[in-house]
PDB file of C-alpha atoms in Angstrom:
ATOM      1  CA  MET A   1      17.515 -19.950  26.437  1.00  0.00           C
ATOM      2  CA  THR A   2      16.785 -18.632  22.918  1.00  0.00           C
ATOM      3  CA  ASP A   3      14.806 -19.499  20.168  1.00  0.00           C
ATOM      4  CA  ASP A   4      17.997 -20.462  17.812  1.00  0.00           C
ATOM      5  CA  SER A   5      18.326 -23.691  20.902  1.00  0.00           C
ATOM      6  CA  VAL A   6      14.877 -24.812  20.506  1.00  0.00           C
ATOM      7  CA  PRO A   7      14.433 -24.810  16.812  1.00  0.00           C
ATOM      8  CA  ASP A   8      12.133 -28.024  17.421  1.00  0.00           C
ATOM      9  CA  LEU A   9       9.943 -26.682  19.678  1.00  0.00           C
ATOM     10  CA  ARG A  10       6.355 -26.085  18.259  1.00  0.00           C
ATOM     11  CA  ALA A  11       5.614 -22.027  17.762  1.00  0.00           C
ATOM     12  CA  SER A  12       2.260 -21.066  18.710  1.00  0.00           C
ATOM     13  CA  ASP A  13      -0.083 -18.664  16.654  1.00  0.00           C
ATOM     14  CA  ALA A  14       1.092 -15.803  19.022  1.00  0.00           C
ATOM     15  CA  ASP A  15       4.635 -16.154  17.964  1.00  0.00           C
ATOM     16  CA  ARG A  16       3.607 -16.367  14.223  1.00  0.00           C
ATOM     17  CA  GLU A  17       1.868 -13.192  14.354  1.00  0.00           C
ATOM     18  CA  ARG A  18       4.610 -11.696  16.029  1.00  0.00           C
ATOM     19  CA  VAL A  19       6.403 -12.664  12.755  1.00  0.00           C
ATOM     20  CA  ALA A  20       4.194 -11.761  10.351  1.00  0.00           C
ATOM     21  CA  GLU A  21       4.209  -8.217  12.844  1.00  0.00           C
ATOM     22  CA  ILE A  22       8.144  -7.709  11.695  1.00  0.00           C
ATOM     23  CA  LEU A  23       7.243  -8.491   7.898  1.00  0.00           C
ATOM     24  CA  ARG A  24       4.385  -5.493   7.794  1.00  0.00           C
ATOM     25  CA  ASP A  25       6.181  -3.546   9.041  1.00  0.00           C
ATOM     26  CA  ALA A  26       9.094  -4.128   6.490  1.00  0.00           C
ATOM     27  CA  LEU A  27       6.638  -3.796   4.188  1.00  0.00           C
ATOM     28  CA  ALA A  28       5.486  -0.529   4.979  1.00  0.00           C
ATOM     29  CA  GLU A  29       8.902   0.871   5.528  1.00  0.00           C
ATOM     30  CA  GLY A  30       9.833  -0.673   1.734  1.00  0.00           C
ATOM     31  CA  ARG A  31      12.210  -3.187   3.264  1.00  0.00           C
ATOM     32  CA  LEU A  32      10.011  -5.677   1.245  1.00  0.00           C
ATOM     33  CA  ASP A  33       8.109  -5.219  -1.949  1.00  0.00           C
ATOM     34  CA  MET A  34       4.860  -7.096  -1.596  1.00  0.00           C
ATOM     35  CA  ALA A  35       6.489 -10.602  -3.832  1.00  0.00           C
ATOM     36  CA  GLU A  36       8.552 -10.641  -0.837  1.00  0.00           C
ATOM     37  CA  PHE A  37       6.184  -9.720   1.957  1.00  0.00           C
ATOM     38  CA  GLU A  38       3.523 -12.367   0.633  1.00  0.00           C
ATOM     39  CA  GLU A  39       6.076 -15.156  -0.309  1.00  0.00           C
ATOM     40  CA  ARG A  40       7.240 -14.885   3.689  1.00  0.00           C
ATOM     41  CA  LEU A  41       4.212 -14.667   5.199  1.00  0.00           C
ATOM     42  CA  ASP A  42       2.575 -17.925   3.238  1.00  0.00           C
ATOM     43  CA  ALA A  43       5.714 -19.377   5.156  1.00  0.00           C
ATOM     44  CA  THR A  44       5.226 -17.927   8.652  1.00  0.00           C
ATOM     45  CA  TYR A  45       1.679 -19.243   8.722  1.00  0.00           C
ATOM     46  CA  ARG A  46       2.871 -22.661   7.183  1.00  0.00           C
ATOM     47  CA  ALA A  47       5.931 -23.153   9.926  1.00  0.00           C
ATOM     48  CA  ARG A  48       5.240 -25.216  13.111  1.00  0.00           C
ATOM     49  CA  THR A  49       8.512 -24.895  14.722  1.00  0.00           C
ATOM     50  CA  TYR A  50      10.875 -22.175  16.068  1.00  0.00           C
ATOM     51  CA  GLY A  51      13.407 -23.997  13.627  1.00  0.00           C
ATOM     52  CA  GLU A  52      11.682 -22.432  10.535  1.00  0.00           C
ATOM     53  CA  LEU A  53      10.314 -19.470  11.703  1.00  0.00           C
ATOM     54  CA  ALA A  54      13.347 -18.015  12.670  1.00  0.00           C
ATOM     55  CA  PRO A  55      14.941 -17.492   8.913  1.00  0.00           C
ATOM     56  CA  ILE A  56      12.179 -15.779   8.119  1.00  0.00           C
ATOM     57  CA  THR A  57      12.914 -12.593   9.607  1.00  0.00           C
ATOM     58  CA  ARG A  58      16.683 -12.616  10.885  1.00  0.00           C
ATOM     59  CA  ASP A  59      17.369  -9.924   7.609  1.00  0.00           C
ATOM     60  CA  LEU A  60      15.119  -8.146   9.482  1.00  0.00           C
ATOM     61  CA  PRO A  61      15.371  -5.026  12.191  1.00  0.00           C
ATOM     62  CA  ALA A  62      12.864  -4.895  14.776  1.00  0.00           C
ATOM     63  CA  SER A  63      11.580  -1.946  15.632  1.00  0.00           C
ATOM     64  CA  GLY A  64      14.343  -0.563  13.671  1.00  0.00           C
ATOM     65  CA  VAL A  65      17.040  -1.190  15.793  1.00  0.00           C
ATOM     66  CA  THR A  66      18.328  -4.737  16.441  1.00  0.00           C
ATOM     67  CA  ALA A  67      17.668  -8.567  14.056  1.00  0.00           C
ATOM     68  CA  PRO A  68      14.335  -9.785  15.308  1.00  0.00           C
ATOM     69  CA  VAL A  69      14.047 -13.108  16.915  1.00  0.00           C
ATOM     70  CA  VAL A  70      10.745 -15.152  17.507  1.00  0.00           C
ATOM     71  CA  SER A  71      10.142 -13.942  21.304  1.00  0.00           C
ATOM     72  CA  LEU A  72       8.751 -16.726  23.708  1.00  0.00           C
ATOM     73  CA  SER A  73       7.488 -14.026  25.663  1.00  0.00           C
ATOM     74  CA  LYS A  74       3.096 -14.588  26.110  1.00  0.00           C
ATOM     75  CA  GLU A  75       2.983 -11.441  26.020  1.00  0.00           C
ATOM     76  CA  PRO A  76       0.897  -9.652  23.411  1.00  0.00           C
ATOM     77  CA  ALA A  77       2.698  -7.720  19.880  1.00  0.00           C
ATOM     78  CA  THR A  78       1.840  -4.077  19.198  1.00  0.00           C
ATOM     79  CA  GLY A  79       1.370  -2.897  15.700  1.00  0.00           C
ATOM     80  CA  PRO A  80       1.190   0.272  13.703  1.00  0.00           C
ATOM     81  CA  ASP A  81      -2.524  -0.479  13.244  1.00  0.00           C
ATOM     82  CA  GLY A  82      -3.761   2.224  15.845  1.00  0.00           C
ATOM     83  CA  SER A  83      -4.336  -0.688  18.680  1.00  0.00           C
ATOM     84  CA  ASP A  84      -1.370   1.028  20.891  1.00  0.00           C
ATOM     85  CA  TRP A  85      -2.072   4.485  21.518  1.00  0.00           C
ATOM     86  CA  SER A  86       0.674   5.936  24.067  1.00  0.00           C
ATOM     87  CA  GLY A  87       3.381   6.675  21.467  1.00  0.00           C
ATOM     88  CA  ARG A  88       0.792   9.104  19.264  1.00  0.00           C
ATOM     89  CA  ILE A  89      -0.119  11.054  21.403  1.00  0.00           C
ATOM     90  CA  VAL A  90       3.289  13.163  21.094  1.00  0.00           C
ATOM     91  CA  GLY A  91       2.566  16.544  22.510  1.00  0.00           C
ATOM     92  CA  GLY A  92       4.303  19.944  20.515  1.00  0.00           C
ATOM     93  CA  GLU A  93       2.790  21.507  17.598  1.00  0.00           C
ATOM     94  CA  GLY A  94       0.940  20.340  14.712  1.00  0.00           C
ATOM     95  CA  SER A  95       2.250  19.656  11.275  1.00  0.00           C
ATOM     96  CA  SER A  96      -0.307  22.065  10.151  1.00  0.00           C
ATOM     97  CA  THR A  97      -3.039  24.482  11.721  1.00  0.00           C
ATOM     98  CA  TRP A  98      -4.904  24.999   8.524  1.00  0.00           C
ATOM     99  CA  ALA A  99      -6.194  24.448   4.761  1.00  0.00           C
ATOM    100  CA  VAL A 100      -8.678  26.052   2.698  1.00  0.00           C
ATOM    101  CA  ALA A 101      -9.432  24.674  -0.963  1.00  0.00           C
ATOM    102  CA  VAL A 102     -11.411  27.669  -3.248  1.00  0.00           C
ATOM    103  CA  MET A 103     -12.049  26.135  -6.529  1.00  0.00           C
ATOM    104  CA  SER A 104      -9.662  23.171  -5.477  1.00  0.00           C
ATOM    105  CA  GLY A 105      -9.047  20.838  -3.052  1.00  0.00           C
ATOM    106  CA  PHE A 106      -6.713  19.956   0.139  1.00  0.00           C
ATOM    107  CA  GLN A 107      -5.390  16.546   1.681  1.00  0.00           C
ATOM    108  CA  ARG A 108      -4.175  15.622   4.768  1.00  0.00           C
ATOM    109  CA  LYS A 109      -3.361  12.694   5.108  1.00  0.00           C
ATOM    110  CA  GLY A 110      -0.486   9.927   6.075  1.00  0.00           C
ATOM    111  CA  ARG A 111       1.873  10.470   9.516  1.00  0.00           C
ATOM    112  CA  TRP A 112       1.094  14.187  10.384  1.00  0.00           C
ATOM    113  CA  THR A 113       0.562  15.731  13.712  1.00  0.00           C
ATOM    114  CA  VAL A 114      -2.847  16.908  14.658  1.00  0.00           C
ATOM    115  CA  PRO A 115      -2.561  20.054  16.318  1.00  0.00           C
ATOM    116  CA  ARG A 116      -5.130  20.933  18.971  1.00  0.00           C
ATOM    117  CA  ARG A 117      -7.039  22.664  17.026  1.00  0.00           C
ATOM    118  CA  PHE A 118      -6.841  22.523  12.942  1.00  0.00           C
ATOM    119  CA  THR A 119      -9.497  24.649  11.121  1.00  0.00           C
ATOM    120  CA  CYS A 120     -10.373  24.460   7.363  1.00  0.00           C
ATOM    121  CA  PHE A 121     -12.213  26.241   4.755  1.00  0.00           C
ATOM    122  CA  ALA A 122     -13.946  24.572   1.175  1.00  0.00           C
ATOM    123  CA  PHE A 123     -15.799  26.736  -0.927  1.00  0.00           C
ATOM    124  CA  TRP A 124     -16.915  25.280  -4.276  1.00  0.00           C
ATOM    125  CA  GLY A 125     -13.817  22.658  -3.711  1.00  0.00           C
ATOM    126  CA  GLY A 126     -13.176  19.910  -1.085  1.00  0.00           C
ATOM    127  CA  GLY A 127     -10.963  18.129   1.218  1.00  0.00           C
ATOM    128  CA  GLU A 128      -9.474  15.335   2.991  1.00  0.00           C
ATOM    129  CA  LEU A 129      -8.411  15.168   6.702  1.00  0.00           C
ATOM    130  CA  ASP A 130      -7.118  11.382   6.930  1.00  0.00           C
ATOM    131  CA  LEU A 131      -6.790  10.845  10.787  1.00  0.00           C
ATOM    132  CA  ARG A 132      -5.392   7.003  10.437  1.00  0.00           C
ATOM    133  CA  GLU A 133      -1.969   7.056  10.575  1.00  0.00           C
ATOM    134  CA  ALA A 134      -1.813  10.235  12.209  1.00  0.00           C
ATOM    135  CA  ASP A 135       0.117  11.377  15.967  1.00  0.00           C
ATOM    136  CA  PHE A 136      -2.048  14.085  18.084  1.00  0.00           C
ATOM    137  CA  THR A 137      -0.890  16.947  20.117  1.00  0.00           C
ATOM    138  CA  GLU A 138      -2.629  15.853  22.243  1.00  0.00           C
ATOM    139  CA  ARG A 139      -5.711  13.732  23.960  1.00  0.00           C
ATOM    140  CA  GLU A 140      -9.004  15.836  22.718  1.00  0.00           C
ATOM    141  CA  VAL A 141      -8.241  17.929  19.226  1.00  0.00           C
ATOM    142  CA  GLU A 142     -11.193  19.801  17.630  1.00  0.00           C
ATOM    143  CA  ILE A 143     -11.555  20.047  14.188  1.00  0.00           C
ATOM    144  CA  ASN A 144     -13.229  23.254  12.779  1.00  0.00           C
ATOM    145  CA  ALA A 145     -14.634  22.525   9.349  1.00  0.00           C
ATOM    146  CA  ILE A 146     -16.313  25.468   6.989  1.00  0.00           C
ATOM    147  CA  ALA A 147     -17.884  24.085   3.878  1.00  0.00           C
ATOM    148  CA  ILE A 148     -19.400  26.341   1.651  1.00  0.00           C
ATOM    149  CA  MET A 149     -20.916  24.705  -1.564  1.00  0.00           C
ATOM    150  CA  GLY A 150     -18.186  22.330  -0.953  1.00  0.00           C
ATOM    151  CA  GLY A 151     -17.494  19.308   1.215  1.00  0.00           C
ATOM    152  CA  VAL A 152     -15.034  17.961   3.912  1.00  0.00           C
ATOM    153  CA  ASP A 153     -14.385  14.331   4.915  1.00  0.00           C
ATOM    154  CA  VAL A 154     -12.699  13.486   8.104  1.00  0.00           C
ATOM    155  CA  ILE A 155     -11.655   9.725   8.409  1.00  0.00           C
ATOM    156  CA  VAL A 156     -10.889   8.159  12.209  1.00  0.00           C
ATOM    157  CA  PRO A 157      -9.586   5.121  12.462  1.00  0.00           C
ATOM    158  CA  PRO A 158     -11.414   2.369  14.959  1.00  0.00           C
ATOM    159  CA  GLY A 159     -11.158   2.777  18.295  1.00  0.00           C
ATOM    160  CA  VAL A 160     -11.366   7.266  18.327  1.00  0.00           C
ATOM    161  CA  GLU A 161     -13.572   8.936  19.851  1.00  0.00           C
ATOM    162  CA  VAL A 162     -15.587  11.183  17.863  1.00  0.00           C
ATOM    163  CA  VAL A 163     -18.349  14.302  19.220  1.00  0.00           C
ATOM    164  CA  VAL A 164     -19.990  16.190  16.111  1.00  0.00           C
ATOM    165  CA  ARG A 165     -21.153  19.917  16.947  1.00  0.00           C
ATOM    166  CA  GLY A 166     -21.426  21.553  13.888  1.00  0.00           C
ATOM    167  CA  ILE A 167     -24.224  23.416  12.048  1.00  0.00           C
ATOM    168  CA  GLY A 168     -25.433  23.177   8.807  1.00  0.00           C
ATOM    169  CA  ILE A 169     -27.779  24.991   6.538  1.00  0.00           C
ATOM    170  CA  MET A 170     -29.135  23.958   3.516  1.00  0.00           C
ATOM    171  CA  GLY A 171     -26.478  21.736   4.308  1.00  0.00           C
ATOM    172  CA  GLY A 172     -25.190  19.257   7.170  1.00  0.00           C
ATOM    173  CA  PHE A 173     -22.793  17.149   9.203  1.00  0.00           C
ATOM    174  CA  ASP A 174     -22.462  13.440   9.864  1.00  0.00           C
ATOM    175  CA  HIS A 175     -23.073  12.240  12.795  1.00  0.00           C
ATOM    176  CA  ARG A 176     -23.963   8.360  12.378  1.00  0.00           C
ATOM    177  CA  GLU A 177     -19.966   7.617  13.804  1.00  0.00           C
ATOM    178  CA  GLU A 178     -20.828   8.819  17.049  1.00  0.00           C
ATOM    179  CA  GLY A 179     -21.962   7.463  20.021  1.00  0.00           C
ATOM    180  CA  VAL A 180     -19.024   4.927  19.953  1.00  0.00           C
ATOM    181  CA  PRO A 181     -16.794   4.071  22.434  1.00  0.00           C
ATOM    182  CA  GLY A 182     -13.132   5.163  22.609  1.00  0.00           C
ATOM    183  CA  ALA A 183     -10.843   2.482  22.882  1.00  0.00           C
ATOM    184  CA  PRO A 184      -8.473   3.310  26.389  1.00  0.00           C
ATOM    185  CA  GLY A 185      -5.720   5.898  25.603  1.00  0.00           C
ATOM    186  CA  ALA A 186      -7.427   7.003  22.334  1.00  0.00           C
ATOM    187  CA  PRO A 187      -7.626  10.469  21.441  1.00  0.00           C
ATOM    188  CA  ARG A 188     -11.440  12.315  21.125  1.00  0.00           C
ATOM    189  CA  VAL A 189     -11.586  14.217  17.953  1.00  0.00           C
ATOM    190  CA  ILE A 190     -14.717  16.975  18.186  1.00  0.00           C
ATOM    191  CA  ILE A 191     -15.783  18.379  15.430  1.00  0.00           C
ATOM    192  CA  THR A 192     -17.266  21.646  15.217  1.00  0.00           C
ATOM    193  CA  GLY A 193     -18.167  24.063  12.066  1.00  0.00           C
ATOM    194  CA  PHE A 194     -20.342  25.386   9.722  1.00  0.00           C
ATOM    195  CA  ALA A 195     -21.945  23.752   6.254  1.00  0.00           C
ATOM    196  CA  LEU A 196     -23.956  26.302   3.346  1.00  0.00           C
ATOM    197  CA  TRP A 197     -25.194  24.175   0.728  1.00  0.00           C
ATOM    198  CA  GLY A 198     -22.423  22.042   1.330  1.00  0.00           C
ATOM    199  CA  GLY A 199     -21.442  19.057   3.713  1.00  0.00           C
ATOM    200  CA  VAL A 200     -18.895  17.763   6.588  1.00  0.00           C
ATOM    201  CA  GLY A 201     -18.490  13.713   6.625  1.00  0.00           C
ATOM    202  CA  VAL A 202     -17.059  11.704   8.751  1.00  0.00           C
ATOM    203  CA  GLN A 203     -15.677   8.046   8.094  1.00  0.00           C
ATOM    204  CA  ARG A 204     -14.381   5.412   9.838  1.00  0.00           C
ATOM    205  CA  LYS A 205     -12.267   3.029   8.326  1.00  0.00           C
ATOM    206  CA  LEU A 206      -9.236   0.513   8.587  1.00  0.00           C
ATOM    207  CA  THR A 207      -5.705   1.299   8.335  1.00  0.00           C
ATOM    208  CA  ARG A 208      -3.802  -0.081   5.506  1.00  0.00           C
ATOM    209  CA  ALA A 209      -2.119  -2.640   8.643  1.00  0.00           C
ATOM    210  CA  GLN A 210      -6.114  -3.495   9.349  1.00  0.00           C
ATOM    211  CA  LYS A 211      -6.941  -4.061   5.753  1.00  0.00           C
ATOM    212  CA  GLN A 212      -3.886  -6.647   5.371  1.00  0.00           C
ATOM    213  CA  ARG A 213      -4.101  -8.052   8.894  1.00  0.00           C
ATOM    214  CA  VAL A 214      -7.616  -8.935   7.816  1.00  0.00           C
ATOM    215  CA  ARG A 215      -6.319 -10.359   4.551  1.00  0.00           C
ATOM    216  CA  GLU A 216      -3.537 -12.424   6.126  1.00  0.00           C
ATOM    217  CA  GLU A 217      -6.127 -13.530   8.962  1.00  0.00           C
ATOM    218  CA  ARG A 218      -8.924 -14.974   5.672  1.00  0.00           C
ATOM    219  CA  ARG A 219      -5.143 -16.453   4.023  1.00  0.00           C
ATOM    220  CA  ARG A 220      -4.295 -18.411   7.375  1.00  0.00           C
ATOM    221  CA  GLU A 221      -7.533 -19.673   7.559  1.00  0.00           C
ATOM    222  CA  GLU A 222      -7.683 -21.354   3.913  1.00  0.00           C
ATOM    223  CA  LEU A 223      -3.801 -22.649   4.404  1.00  0.00           C
ATOM    224  CA  GLU A 224      -5.472 -24.169   7.681  1.00  0.00           C
ATOM    225  CA  ARG A 225      -8.517 -25.541   5.745  1.00  0.00           C
ATOM    226  CA  GLY A 226      -6.369 -26.563   3.180  1.00  0.00           C
ATOM    227  CA  THR A 227      -3.760 -28.525   6.000  1.00  0.00           C
ATOM    228  CA  GLU A 228      -6.733 -30.198   7.613  1.00  0.00           C
ATOM    229  CA  GLY A 229      -8.225 -31.284   4.559  1.00  0.00           C
ATOM    230  CA  ARG A 230      -4.787 -33.283   3.255  1.00  0.00           C
ATOM    231  CA  GLU A 231      -4.115 -34.935   6.795  1.00  0.00           C
ATOM    232  CA  LEU A 232      -8.062 -36.269   7.080  1.00  0.00           C
ATOM    233  CA  GLY A 233      -7.442 -37.392   3.333  1.00  0.00           C
TER     234      GLY A 233
END
């Protein structure tokens, strides 16, 4: 039985979330602009039946392969927000193995592949290693950070286990993110190195997709409260 054959069947919250996930992917891939995304997202959370949901994603590919339909399966959807690590331990070689900033800066962010060992050096400068959307060559990787009168910031997504083993002299390494258990299948990031009159910071931040999910959840709750208010009135 296809979704088109049951247009009057009531949709569940999980069905609406699966459609929202397709919209988030389309936004990230440039298939939708922000105005189109927000318009379709509002329609998704207002939809009550499969017949109302189906047209929202009819012109969008699911996983870049086929035209999507709303699945009646109860299996949870998986998105690009780090909740599923099975596809992000990729083996092979890293995108790069080192970075240097001498009175300047460096940055690694977006979709890149973290090697088994990455070395970075900052002297009178700074660098940023953003792992939130990165792939990993192995389950355990090491970042060797050397900061002399400079700084290096390492940003990890939720779910990643962090171990800090660096040494600081008149400088320091940030240990605040240690002790947080890793998610099943998530990589382990070991941060080593040396800081002299400088520092190596570690931050745990949501991905753009997760931030968007939080905003969507708030918007959905506001819409549902508004709907309930009109029904009671």
